[in-house]
CSV table of C-alpha atoms in Angstrom, one decimal:
chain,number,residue,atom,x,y,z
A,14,UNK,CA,-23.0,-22.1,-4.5
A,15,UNK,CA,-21.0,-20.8,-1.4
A,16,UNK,CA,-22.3,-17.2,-0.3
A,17,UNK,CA,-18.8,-15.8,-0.3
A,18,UNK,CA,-18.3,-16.6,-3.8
A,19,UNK,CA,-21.2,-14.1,-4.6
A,20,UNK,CA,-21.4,-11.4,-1.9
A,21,UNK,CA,-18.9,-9.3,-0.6
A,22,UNK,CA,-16.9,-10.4,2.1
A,23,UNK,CA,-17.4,-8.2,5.3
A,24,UNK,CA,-14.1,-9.1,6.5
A,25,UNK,CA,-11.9,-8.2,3.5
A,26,UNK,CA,-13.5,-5.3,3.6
A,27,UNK,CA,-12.9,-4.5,7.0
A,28,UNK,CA,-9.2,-5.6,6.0
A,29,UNK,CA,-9.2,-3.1,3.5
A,30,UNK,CA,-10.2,-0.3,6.0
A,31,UNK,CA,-7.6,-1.2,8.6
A,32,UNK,CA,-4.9,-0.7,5.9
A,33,UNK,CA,-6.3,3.0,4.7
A,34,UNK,CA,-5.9,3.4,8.2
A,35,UNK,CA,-1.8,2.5,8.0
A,36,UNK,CA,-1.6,4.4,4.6
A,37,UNK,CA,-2.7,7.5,5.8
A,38,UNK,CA,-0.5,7.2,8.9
A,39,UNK,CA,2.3,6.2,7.2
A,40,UNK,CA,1.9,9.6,4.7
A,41,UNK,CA,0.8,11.9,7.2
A,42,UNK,CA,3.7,11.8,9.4
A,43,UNK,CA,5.8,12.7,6.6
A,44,UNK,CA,3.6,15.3,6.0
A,45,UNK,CA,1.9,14.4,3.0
A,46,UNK,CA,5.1,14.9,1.2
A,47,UNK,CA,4.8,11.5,-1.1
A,48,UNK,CA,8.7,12.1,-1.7
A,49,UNK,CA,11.9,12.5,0.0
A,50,UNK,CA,11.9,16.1,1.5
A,51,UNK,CA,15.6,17.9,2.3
A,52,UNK,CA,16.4,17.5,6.1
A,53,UNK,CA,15.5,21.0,6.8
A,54,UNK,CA,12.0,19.8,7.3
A,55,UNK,CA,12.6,17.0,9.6
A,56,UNK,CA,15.5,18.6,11.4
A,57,UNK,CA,13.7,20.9,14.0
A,58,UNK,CA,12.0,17.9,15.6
A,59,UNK,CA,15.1,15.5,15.5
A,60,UNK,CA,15.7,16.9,19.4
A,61,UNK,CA,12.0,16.2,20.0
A,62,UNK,CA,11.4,13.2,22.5
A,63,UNK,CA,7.5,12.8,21.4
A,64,UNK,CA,9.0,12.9,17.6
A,65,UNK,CA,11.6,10.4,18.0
A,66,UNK,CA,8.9,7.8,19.3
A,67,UNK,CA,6.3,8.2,17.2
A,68,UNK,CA,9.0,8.4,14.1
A,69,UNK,CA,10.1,4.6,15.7
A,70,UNK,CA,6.5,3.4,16.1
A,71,UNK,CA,6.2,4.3,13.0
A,72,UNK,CA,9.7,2.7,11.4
A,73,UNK,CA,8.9,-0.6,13.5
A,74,UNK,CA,4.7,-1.0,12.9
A,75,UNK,CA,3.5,1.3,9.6
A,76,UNK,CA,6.2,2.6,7.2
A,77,UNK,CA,6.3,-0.2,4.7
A,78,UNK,CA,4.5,-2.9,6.3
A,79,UNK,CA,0.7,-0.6,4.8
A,80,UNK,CA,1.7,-0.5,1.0
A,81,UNK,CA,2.6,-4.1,0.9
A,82,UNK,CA,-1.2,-5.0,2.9
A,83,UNK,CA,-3.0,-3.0,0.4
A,84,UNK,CA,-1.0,-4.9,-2.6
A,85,UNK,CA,-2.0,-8.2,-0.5
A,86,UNK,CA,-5.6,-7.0,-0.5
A,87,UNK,CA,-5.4,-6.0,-4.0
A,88,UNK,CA,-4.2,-9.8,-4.9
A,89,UNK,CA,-6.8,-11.1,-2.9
A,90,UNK,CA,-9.7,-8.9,-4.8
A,91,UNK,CA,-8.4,-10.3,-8.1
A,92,UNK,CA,-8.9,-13.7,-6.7
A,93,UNK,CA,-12.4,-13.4,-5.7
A,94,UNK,CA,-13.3,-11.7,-8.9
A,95,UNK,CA,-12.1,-14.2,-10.5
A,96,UNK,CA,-13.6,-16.7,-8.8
A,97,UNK,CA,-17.5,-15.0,-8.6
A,98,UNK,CA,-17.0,-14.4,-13.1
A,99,UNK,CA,-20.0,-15.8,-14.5
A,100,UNK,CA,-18.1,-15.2,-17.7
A,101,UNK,CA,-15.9,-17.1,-19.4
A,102,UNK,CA,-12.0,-17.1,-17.8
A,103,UNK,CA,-10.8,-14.9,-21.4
A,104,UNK,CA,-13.5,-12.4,-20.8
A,105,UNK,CA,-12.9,-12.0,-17.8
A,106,UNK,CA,-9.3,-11.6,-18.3
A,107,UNK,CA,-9.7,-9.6,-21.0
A,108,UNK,CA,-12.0,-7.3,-18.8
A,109,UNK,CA,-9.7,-7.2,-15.9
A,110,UNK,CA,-7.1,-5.7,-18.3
A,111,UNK,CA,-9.1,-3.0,-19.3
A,112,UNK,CA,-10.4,-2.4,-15.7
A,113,UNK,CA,-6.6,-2.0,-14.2
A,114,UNK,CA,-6.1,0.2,-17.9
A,115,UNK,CA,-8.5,2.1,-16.3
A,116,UNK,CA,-7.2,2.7,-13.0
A,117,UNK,CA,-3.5,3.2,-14.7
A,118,UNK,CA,-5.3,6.3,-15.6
A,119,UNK,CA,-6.6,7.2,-12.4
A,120,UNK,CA,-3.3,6.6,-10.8
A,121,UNK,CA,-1.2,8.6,-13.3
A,122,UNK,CA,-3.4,11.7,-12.8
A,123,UNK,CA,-3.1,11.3,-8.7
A,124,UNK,CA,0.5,10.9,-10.0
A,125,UNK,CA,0.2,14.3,-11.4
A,126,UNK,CA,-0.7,16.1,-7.7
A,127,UNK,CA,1.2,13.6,-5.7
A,128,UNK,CA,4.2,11.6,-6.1
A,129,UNK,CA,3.3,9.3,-3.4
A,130,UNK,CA,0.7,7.5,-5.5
A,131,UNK,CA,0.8,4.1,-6.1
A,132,UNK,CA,-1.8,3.2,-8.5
A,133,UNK,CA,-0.8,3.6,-11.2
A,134,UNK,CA,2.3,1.1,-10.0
A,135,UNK,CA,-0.7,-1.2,-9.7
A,136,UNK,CA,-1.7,-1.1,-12.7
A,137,UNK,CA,1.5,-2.0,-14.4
A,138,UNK,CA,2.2,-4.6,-12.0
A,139,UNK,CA,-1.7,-6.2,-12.2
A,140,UNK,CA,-1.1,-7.2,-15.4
A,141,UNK,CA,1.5,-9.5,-14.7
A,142,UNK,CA,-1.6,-11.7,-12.8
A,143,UNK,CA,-2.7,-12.7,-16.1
A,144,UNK,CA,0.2,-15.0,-16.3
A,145,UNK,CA,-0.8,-16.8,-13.2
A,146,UNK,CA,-4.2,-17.8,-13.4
A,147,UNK,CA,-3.4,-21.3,-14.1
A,148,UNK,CA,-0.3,-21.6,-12.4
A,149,UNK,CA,-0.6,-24.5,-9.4
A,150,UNK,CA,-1.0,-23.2,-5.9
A,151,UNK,CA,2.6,-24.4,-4.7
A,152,UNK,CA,4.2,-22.6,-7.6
A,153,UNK,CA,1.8,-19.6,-6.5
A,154,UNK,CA,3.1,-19.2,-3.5
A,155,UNK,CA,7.0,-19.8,-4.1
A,156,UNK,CA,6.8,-17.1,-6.3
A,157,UNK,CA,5.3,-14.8,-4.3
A,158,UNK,CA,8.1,-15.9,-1.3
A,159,UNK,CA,10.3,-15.2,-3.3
A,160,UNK,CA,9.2,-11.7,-4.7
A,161,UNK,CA,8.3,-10.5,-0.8
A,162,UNK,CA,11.6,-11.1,0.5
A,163,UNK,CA,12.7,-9.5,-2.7
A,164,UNK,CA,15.1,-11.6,-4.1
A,165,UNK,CA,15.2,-10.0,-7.7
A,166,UNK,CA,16.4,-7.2,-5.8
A,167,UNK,CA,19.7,-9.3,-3.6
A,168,UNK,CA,20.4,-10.6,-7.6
A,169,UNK,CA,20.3,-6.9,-8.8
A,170,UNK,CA,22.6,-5.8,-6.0
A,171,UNK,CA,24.9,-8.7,-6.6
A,172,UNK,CA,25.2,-8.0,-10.6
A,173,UNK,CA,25.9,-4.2,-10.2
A,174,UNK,CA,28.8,-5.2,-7.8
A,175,UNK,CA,30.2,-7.9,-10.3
A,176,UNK,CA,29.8,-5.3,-12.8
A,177,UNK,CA,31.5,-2.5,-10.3
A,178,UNK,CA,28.2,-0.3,-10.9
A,179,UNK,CA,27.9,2.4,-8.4
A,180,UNK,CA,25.2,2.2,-6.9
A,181,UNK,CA,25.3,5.0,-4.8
A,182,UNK,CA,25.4,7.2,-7.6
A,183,UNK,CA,22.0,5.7,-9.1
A,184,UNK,CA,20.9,6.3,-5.7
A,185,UNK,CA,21.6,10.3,-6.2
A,186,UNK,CA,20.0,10.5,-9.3
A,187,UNK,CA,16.6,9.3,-7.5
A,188,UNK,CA,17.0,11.8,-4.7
A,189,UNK,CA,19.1,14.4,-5.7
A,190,UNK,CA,19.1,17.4,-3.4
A,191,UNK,CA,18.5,20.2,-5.7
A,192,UNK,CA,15.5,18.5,-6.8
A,193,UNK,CA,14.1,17.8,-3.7
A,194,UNK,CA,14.5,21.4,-2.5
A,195,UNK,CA,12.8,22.4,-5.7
A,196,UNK,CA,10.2,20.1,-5.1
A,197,UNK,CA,9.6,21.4,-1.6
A,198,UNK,CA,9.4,24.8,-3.0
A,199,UNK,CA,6.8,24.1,-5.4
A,200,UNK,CA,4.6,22.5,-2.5
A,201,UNK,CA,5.0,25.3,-0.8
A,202,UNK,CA,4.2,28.1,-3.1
A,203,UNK,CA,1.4,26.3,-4.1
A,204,UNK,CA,1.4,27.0,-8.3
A,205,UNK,CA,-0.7,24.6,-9.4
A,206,UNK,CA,0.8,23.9,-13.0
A,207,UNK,CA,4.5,24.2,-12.0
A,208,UNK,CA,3.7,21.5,-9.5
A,209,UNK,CA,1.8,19.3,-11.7
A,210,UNK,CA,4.8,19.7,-14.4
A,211,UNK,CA,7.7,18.9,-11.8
A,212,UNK,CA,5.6,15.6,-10.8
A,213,UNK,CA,5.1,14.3,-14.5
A,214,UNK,CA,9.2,15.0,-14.9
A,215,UNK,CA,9.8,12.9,-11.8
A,216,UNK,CA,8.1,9.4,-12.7
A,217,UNK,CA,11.0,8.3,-14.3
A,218,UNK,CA,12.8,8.6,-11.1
A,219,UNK,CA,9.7,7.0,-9.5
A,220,UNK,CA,10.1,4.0,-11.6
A,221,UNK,CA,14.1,3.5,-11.3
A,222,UNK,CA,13.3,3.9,-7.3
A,223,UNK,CA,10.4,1.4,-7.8
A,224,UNK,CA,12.9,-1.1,-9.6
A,225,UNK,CA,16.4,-0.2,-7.5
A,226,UNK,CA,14.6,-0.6,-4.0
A,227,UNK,CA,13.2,-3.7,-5.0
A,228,UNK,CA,9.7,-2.3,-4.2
A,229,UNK,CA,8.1,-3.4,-7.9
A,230,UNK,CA,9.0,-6.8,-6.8
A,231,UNK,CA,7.4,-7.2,-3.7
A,232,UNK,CA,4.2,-5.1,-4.6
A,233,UNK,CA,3.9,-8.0,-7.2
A,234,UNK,CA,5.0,-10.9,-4.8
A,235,UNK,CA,2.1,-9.9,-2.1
A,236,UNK,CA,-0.7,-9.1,-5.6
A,237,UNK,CA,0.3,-13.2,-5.9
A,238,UNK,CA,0.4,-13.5,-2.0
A,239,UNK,CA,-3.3,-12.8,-2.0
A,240,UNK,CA,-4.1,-14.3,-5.1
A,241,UNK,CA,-2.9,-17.5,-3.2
A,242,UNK,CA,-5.2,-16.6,-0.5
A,243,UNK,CA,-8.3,-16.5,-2.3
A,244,UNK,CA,-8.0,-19.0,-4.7
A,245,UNK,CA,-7.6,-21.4,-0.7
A,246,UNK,CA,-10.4,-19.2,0.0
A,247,UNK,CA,-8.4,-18.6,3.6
A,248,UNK,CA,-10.4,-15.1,4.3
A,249,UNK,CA,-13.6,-16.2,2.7
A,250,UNK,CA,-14.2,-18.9,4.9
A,251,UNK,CA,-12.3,-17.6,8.3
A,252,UNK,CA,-13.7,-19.6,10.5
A,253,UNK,CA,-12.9,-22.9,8.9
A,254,UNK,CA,-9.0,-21.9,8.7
A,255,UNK,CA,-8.6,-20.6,12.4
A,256,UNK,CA,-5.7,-23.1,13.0
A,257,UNK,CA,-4.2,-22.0,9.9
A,258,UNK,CA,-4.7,-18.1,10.9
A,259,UNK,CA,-3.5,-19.2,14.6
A,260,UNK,CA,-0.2,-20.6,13.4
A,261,UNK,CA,0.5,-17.9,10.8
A,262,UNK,CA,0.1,-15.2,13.9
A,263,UNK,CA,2.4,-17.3,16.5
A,264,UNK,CA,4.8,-17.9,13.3
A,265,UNK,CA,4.8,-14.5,12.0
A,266,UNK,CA,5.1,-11.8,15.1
A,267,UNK,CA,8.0,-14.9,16.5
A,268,UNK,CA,10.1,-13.7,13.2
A,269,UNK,CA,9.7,-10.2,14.1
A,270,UNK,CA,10.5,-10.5,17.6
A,271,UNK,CA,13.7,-12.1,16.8
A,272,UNK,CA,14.6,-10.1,14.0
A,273,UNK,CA,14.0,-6.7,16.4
A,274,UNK,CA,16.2,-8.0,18.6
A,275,UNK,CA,18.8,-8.9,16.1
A,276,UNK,CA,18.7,-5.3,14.7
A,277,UNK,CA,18.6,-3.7,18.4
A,278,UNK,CA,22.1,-5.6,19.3
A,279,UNK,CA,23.3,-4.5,15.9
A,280,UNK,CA,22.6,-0.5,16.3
A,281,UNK,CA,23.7,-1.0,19.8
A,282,UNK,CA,27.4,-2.5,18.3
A,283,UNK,CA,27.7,0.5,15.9
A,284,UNK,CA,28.0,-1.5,12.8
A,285,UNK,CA,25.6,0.6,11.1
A,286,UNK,CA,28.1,3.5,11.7
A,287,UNK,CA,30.6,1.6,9.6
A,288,UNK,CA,31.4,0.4,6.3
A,289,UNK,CA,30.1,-2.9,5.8
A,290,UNK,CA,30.8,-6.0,3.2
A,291,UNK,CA,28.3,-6.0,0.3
A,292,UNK,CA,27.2,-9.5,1.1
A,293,UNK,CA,25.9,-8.1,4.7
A,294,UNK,CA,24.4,-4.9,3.4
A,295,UNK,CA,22.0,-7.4,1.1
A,296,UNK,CA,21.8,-9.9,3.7
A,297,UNK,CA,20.5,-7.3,6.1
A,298,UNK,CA,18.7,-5.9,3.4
A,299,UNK,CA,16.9,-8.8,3.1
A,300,UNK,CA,16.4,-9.6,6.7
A,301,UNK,CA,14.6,-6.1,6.7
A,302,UNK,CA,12.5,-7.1,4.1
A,303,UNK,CA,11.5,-10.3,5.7
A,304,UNK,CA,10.5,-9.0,9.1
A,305,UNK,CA,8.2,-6.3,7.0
A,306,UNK,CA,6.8,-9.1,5.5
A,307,UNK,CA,5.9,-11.0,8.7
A,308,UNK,CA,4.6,-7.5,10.2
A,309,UNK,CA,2.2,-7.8,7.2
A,310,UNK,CA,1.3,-11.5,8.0
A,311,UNK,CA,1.0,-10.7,11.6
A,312,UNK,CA,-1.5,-7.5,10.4
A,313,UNK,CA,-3.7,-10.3,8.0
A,314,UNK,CA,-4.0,-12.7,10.8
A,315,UNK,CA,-4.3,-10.6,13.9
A,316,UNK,CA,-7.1,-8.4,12.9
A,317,UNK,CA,-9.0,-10.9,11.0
A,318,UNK,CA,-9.2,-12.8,14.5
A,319,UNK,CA,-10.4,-9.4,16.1
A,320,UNK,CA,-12.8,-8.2,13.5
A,321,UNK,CA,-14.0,-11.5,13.7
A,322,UNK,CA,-14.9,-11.3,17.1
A,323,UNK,CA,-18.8,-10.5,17.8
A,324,UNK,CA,-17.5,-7.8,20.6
A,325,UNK,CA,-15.7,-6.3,17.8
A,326,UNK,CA,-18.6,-6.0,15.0
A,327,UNK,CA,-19.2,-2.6,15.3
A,328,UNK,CA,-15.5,-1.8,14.6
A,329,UNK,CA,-15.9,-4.5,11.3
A,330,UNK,CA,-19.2,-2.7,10.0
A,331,UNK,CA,-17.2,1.0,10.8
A,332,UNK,CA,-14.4,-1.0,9.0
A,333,UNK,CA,-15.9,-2.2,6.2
A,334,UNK,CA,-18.0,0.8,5.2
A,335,UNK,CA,-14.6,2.9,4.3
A,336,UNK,CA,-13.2,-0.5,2.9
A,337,UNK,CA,-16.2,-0.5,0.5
A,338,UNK,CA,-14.4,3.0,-0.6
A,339,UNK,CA,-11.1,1.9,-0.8
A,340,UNK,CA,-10.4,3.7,-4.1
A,341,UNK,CA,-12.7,7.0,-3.2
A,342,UNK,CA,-11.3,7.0,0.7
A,343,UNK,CA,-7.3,6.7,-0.7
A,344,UNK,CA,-7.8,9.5,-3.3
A,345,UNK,CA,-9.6,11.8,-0.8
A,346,UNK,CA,-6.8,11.0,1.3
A,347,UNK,CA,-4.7,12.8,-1.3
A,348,UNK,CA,-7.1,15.7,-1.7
A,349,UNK,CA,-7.3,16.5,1.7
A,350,UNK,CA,-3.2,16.0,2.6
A,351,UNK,CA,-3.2,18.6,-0.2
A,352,UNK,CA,-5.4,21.6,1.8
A,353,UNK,CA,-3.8,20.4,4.9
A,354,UNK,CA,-0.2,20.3,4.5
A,355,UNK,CA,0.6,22.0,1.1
A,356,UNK,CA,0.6,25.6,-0.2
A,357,UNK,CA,-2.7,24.9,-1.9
A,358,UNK,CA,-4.2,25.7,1.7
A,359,UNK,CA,-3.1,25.4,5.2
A,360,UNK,CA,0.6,24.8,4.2
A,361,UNK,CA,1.1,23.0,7.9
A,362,UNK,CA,4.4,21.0,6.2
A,363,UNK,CA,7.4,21.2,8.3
A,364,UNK,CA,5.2,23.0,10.5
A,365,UNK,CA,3.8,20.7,13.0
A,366,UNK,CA,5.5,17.8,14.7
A,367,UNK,CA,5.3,13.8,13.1
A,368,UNK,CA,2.8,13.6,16.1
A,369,UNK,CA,0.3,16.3,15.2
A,370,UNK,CA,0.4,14.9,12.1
A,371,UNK,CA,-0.5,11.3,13.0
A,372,UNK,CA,-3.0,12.9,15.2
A,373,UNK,CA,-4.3,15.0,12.0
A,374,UNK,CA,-4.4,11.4,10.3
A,375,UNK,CA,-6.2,9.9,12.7
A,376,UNK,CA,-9.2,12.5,12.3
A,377,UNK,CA,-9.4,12.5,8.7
A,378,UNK,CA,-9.8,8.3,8.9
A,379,UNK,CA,-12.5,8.8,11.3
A,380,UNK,CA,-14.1,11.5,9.7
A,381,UNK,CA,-14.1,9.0,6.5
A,382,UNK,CA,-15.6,6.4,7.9
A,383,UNK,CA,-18.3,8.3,8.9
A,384,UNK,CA,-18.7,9.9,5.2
A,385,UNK,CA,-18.6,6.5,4.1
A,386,UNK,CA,-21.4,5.0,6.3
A,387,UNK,CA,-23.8,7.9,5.4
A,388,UNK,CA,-22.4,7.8,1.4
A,389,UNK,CA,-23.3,4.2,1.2
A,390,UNK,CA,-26.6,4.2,3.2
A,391,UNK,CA,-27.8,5.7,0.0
A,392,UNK,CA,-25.7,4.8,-2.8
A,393,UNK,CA,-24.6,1.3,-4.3
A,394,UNK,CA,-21.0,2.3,-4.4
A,395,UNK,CA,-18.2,5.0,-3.6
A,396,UNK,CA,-17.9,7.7,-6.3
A,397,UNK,CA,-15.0,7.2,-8.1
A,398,UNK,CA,-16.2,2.7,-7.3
A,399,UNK,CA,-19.2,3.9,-9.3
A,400,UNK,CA,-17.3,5.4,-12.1
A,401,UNK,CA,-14.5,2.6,-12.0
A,402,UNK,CA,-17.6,0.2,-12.5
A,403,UNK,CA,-19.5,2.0,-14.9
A,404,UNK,CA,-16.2,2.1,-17.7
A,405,UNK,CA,-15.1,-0.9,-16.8
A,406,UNK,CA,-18.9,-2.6,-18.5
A,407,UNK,CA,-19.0,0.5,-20.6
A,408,UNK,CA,-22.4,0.8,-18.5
A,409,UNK,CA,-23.5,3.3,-16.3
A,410,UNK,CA,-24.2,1.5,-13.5
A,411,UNK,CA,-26.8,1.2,-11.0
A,412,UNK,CA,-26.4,3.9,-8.2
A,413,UNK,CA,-28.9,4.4,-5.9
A,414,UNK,CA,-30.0,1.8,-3.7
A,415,UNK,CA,-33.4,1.2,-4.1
A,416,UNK,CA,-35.7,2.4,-1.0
């Protein structure tokens, strides 16, 4: 039997590491925050040259490109489990349901002390993988297409304007400006039990924003996205798929580069200043959507080739070791955010630039992958991996490595 299909895969896992690295970018530089935050915080470095950049950087290269490469990477993990099970395919499923239960539970209390979180999305979404275990690869991958440049979404928009729906007004009864001053309050002061009740109350709003944006549909669209990937076994056998993984980079960042320029000569002609048809707001909707998805594409492709690169296995192994810990790593992530930025400790939100805060990122990913590396030179798995594992089988697992 093929090693890959029984061993982990160093390169996935050095995958998964690169995106922790985009997820905690892509929250830090909002300060933790996990929701939207009134313009008082934002506003006293909207003059600030080194702001402005790092806030584009960030619009053109992280924000939204990092949750969609973690759902691909998620896809991708269901794949190989599914195709190491030594069990038969309804045990397995029937497992798999009660193992994304599981972290449904995990994700609703991180819900709990941050909004940001997005397993327990996961967890409703991963079920709907169950319906394509058989389905052929073409179909696979249509439907995922479809789903990442979020067509659902373009159909949504289109009904609510047939049915003179306003959407605007749904759109203020996600982020309604009371509520997100109360919110920034509570973060703030740092009650523990206030803040953990205003965060329950807002997962409805979560949800509709999940479902309005469009964001359900493409979390879903990359879990099949990767699914597709493994079941080709693309990642698992790199090195036999380099002209695939070549064309897919030259394809992918050639997307972006023209859609960049299409949006530059669009904010340069001041149409974004005016009223526009419906049918351009979801084409350019859309357009957005697409180049996020190439960014993604461009992100699988371009660092697979680098981490692949003997010059480069140090940076795989540091990689990898925090990959191994996705689940522990992203929920530490949370934990320490918390001390950093809210009133729970240093209360640093609003109070240092989007570029300290990247910077602050930056340390914390470092200073996990070093945890990691010395975590799993002695243990089998990550804590909360350990614990994941361990109700999953209804076991306790093994988890000490053996000396």
């Amino acid at each position: 039997m093929n090693t890959t299909l029984t061993s982990r895969v160093p390169l996935i896992d050095g995958l998964r590491g690169f995106a922790l690295l985009g997820i905690i970018l892509a929250h830090y530089i909002g300060w933790h925050g996990g929701w939207s935050l009134p313009e008082e915080v934002s506003k006293p470095y909207q003059s600030d040259v080194l702001s402005q950049i790092i806030w584009t950087f960030d619009g053109i290269l992280v924000t939204g490109k990092f949750f969609a490469f973690f759902s691909f990477l998620f896809g991708v993990s269901f794949g190989l489990m599914l195709l190491r099970t030594s069990d038969r395919k309804a045990a397995f499923l029937a497992r798999f349901a009660w193992r994304i239960t599981l972290l449904g539970g995990i994700g609703l209390l991180h819900h709990l002390h941050w909004r940001g979180d997005i397993l327990s999305i996961y967890a409703m979404v991963g079920f709907g993988l169950l319906l394509f275990v058989n389905v052929p690869e073409k179909i696979l991958l249509w439907v995922a297409i479809g789903l990442i440049i979020n067509v659902p979404a373009r159909l949504q928009d289109a009904y609510m304007t047939w049915q003179h729906i306003d959407t605007g007004a749904l759109w203020g009864t996600i982020f309604d400006e009371p509520g997100n001053k109360r919110y920034l309050n509570l973060i703030r002061a740092g009650e523990y039990f206030p803040f953990l009740e205003d965060n329950w109350a807002a997962f409805p709003k979560k949800m509709k924003f999940q479902v309005l944006s469009g964001r359900l549909y493409i979390t879903f669209g990359f879990f099949l996205l990767g699914f597709w990937f493994a079941r080709k076994q693309l990642l698992q056998q790199f090195d036999e798929h380099r002209v695939f993984f070549r064309k897919l980079l030259i394809y992918s960042i050639s997307v972006v580069g023209v859609l960049l320029l299409i949006g530059v000569g669009l904010q340069l002609s001041g149409i974004f200043n005016k009223t526009i048809p419906m049918w351009l707001s979801a084409l350019l909707s859309m357009l957005y959507d697409l180049m996020n998805a190439c960014m993604v594409l461009f992100y699988v492709a371009g660092v697979s080739f680098l981490l692949s690169k003997k010059s480069w296995s140090k940076v795989l192994s540091s990689l990898a070791a925090i990959g191994k810990m996705a689940l522990t790593s992203y929920l530490t992530q949370t934990l320490l955010g918390w001390f950093i930025f809210f009133g729970f400790g240093f209360n640093l939100l609003g109070k240092v630039s989007p570029a300290v805060g990247y910077l602050i990122g930056i340390m914390v990913f470092l200073a996990q992958i070093s945890f990691s590396q010395w975590w799993l030179g002695r243990f089998r798995y990550g804590p909360v991996e350990w614990l994941w594992r361990s109700l999953t089988y209804l076991k306790v697992q093994p988890f000490l490595k053996s000396r």
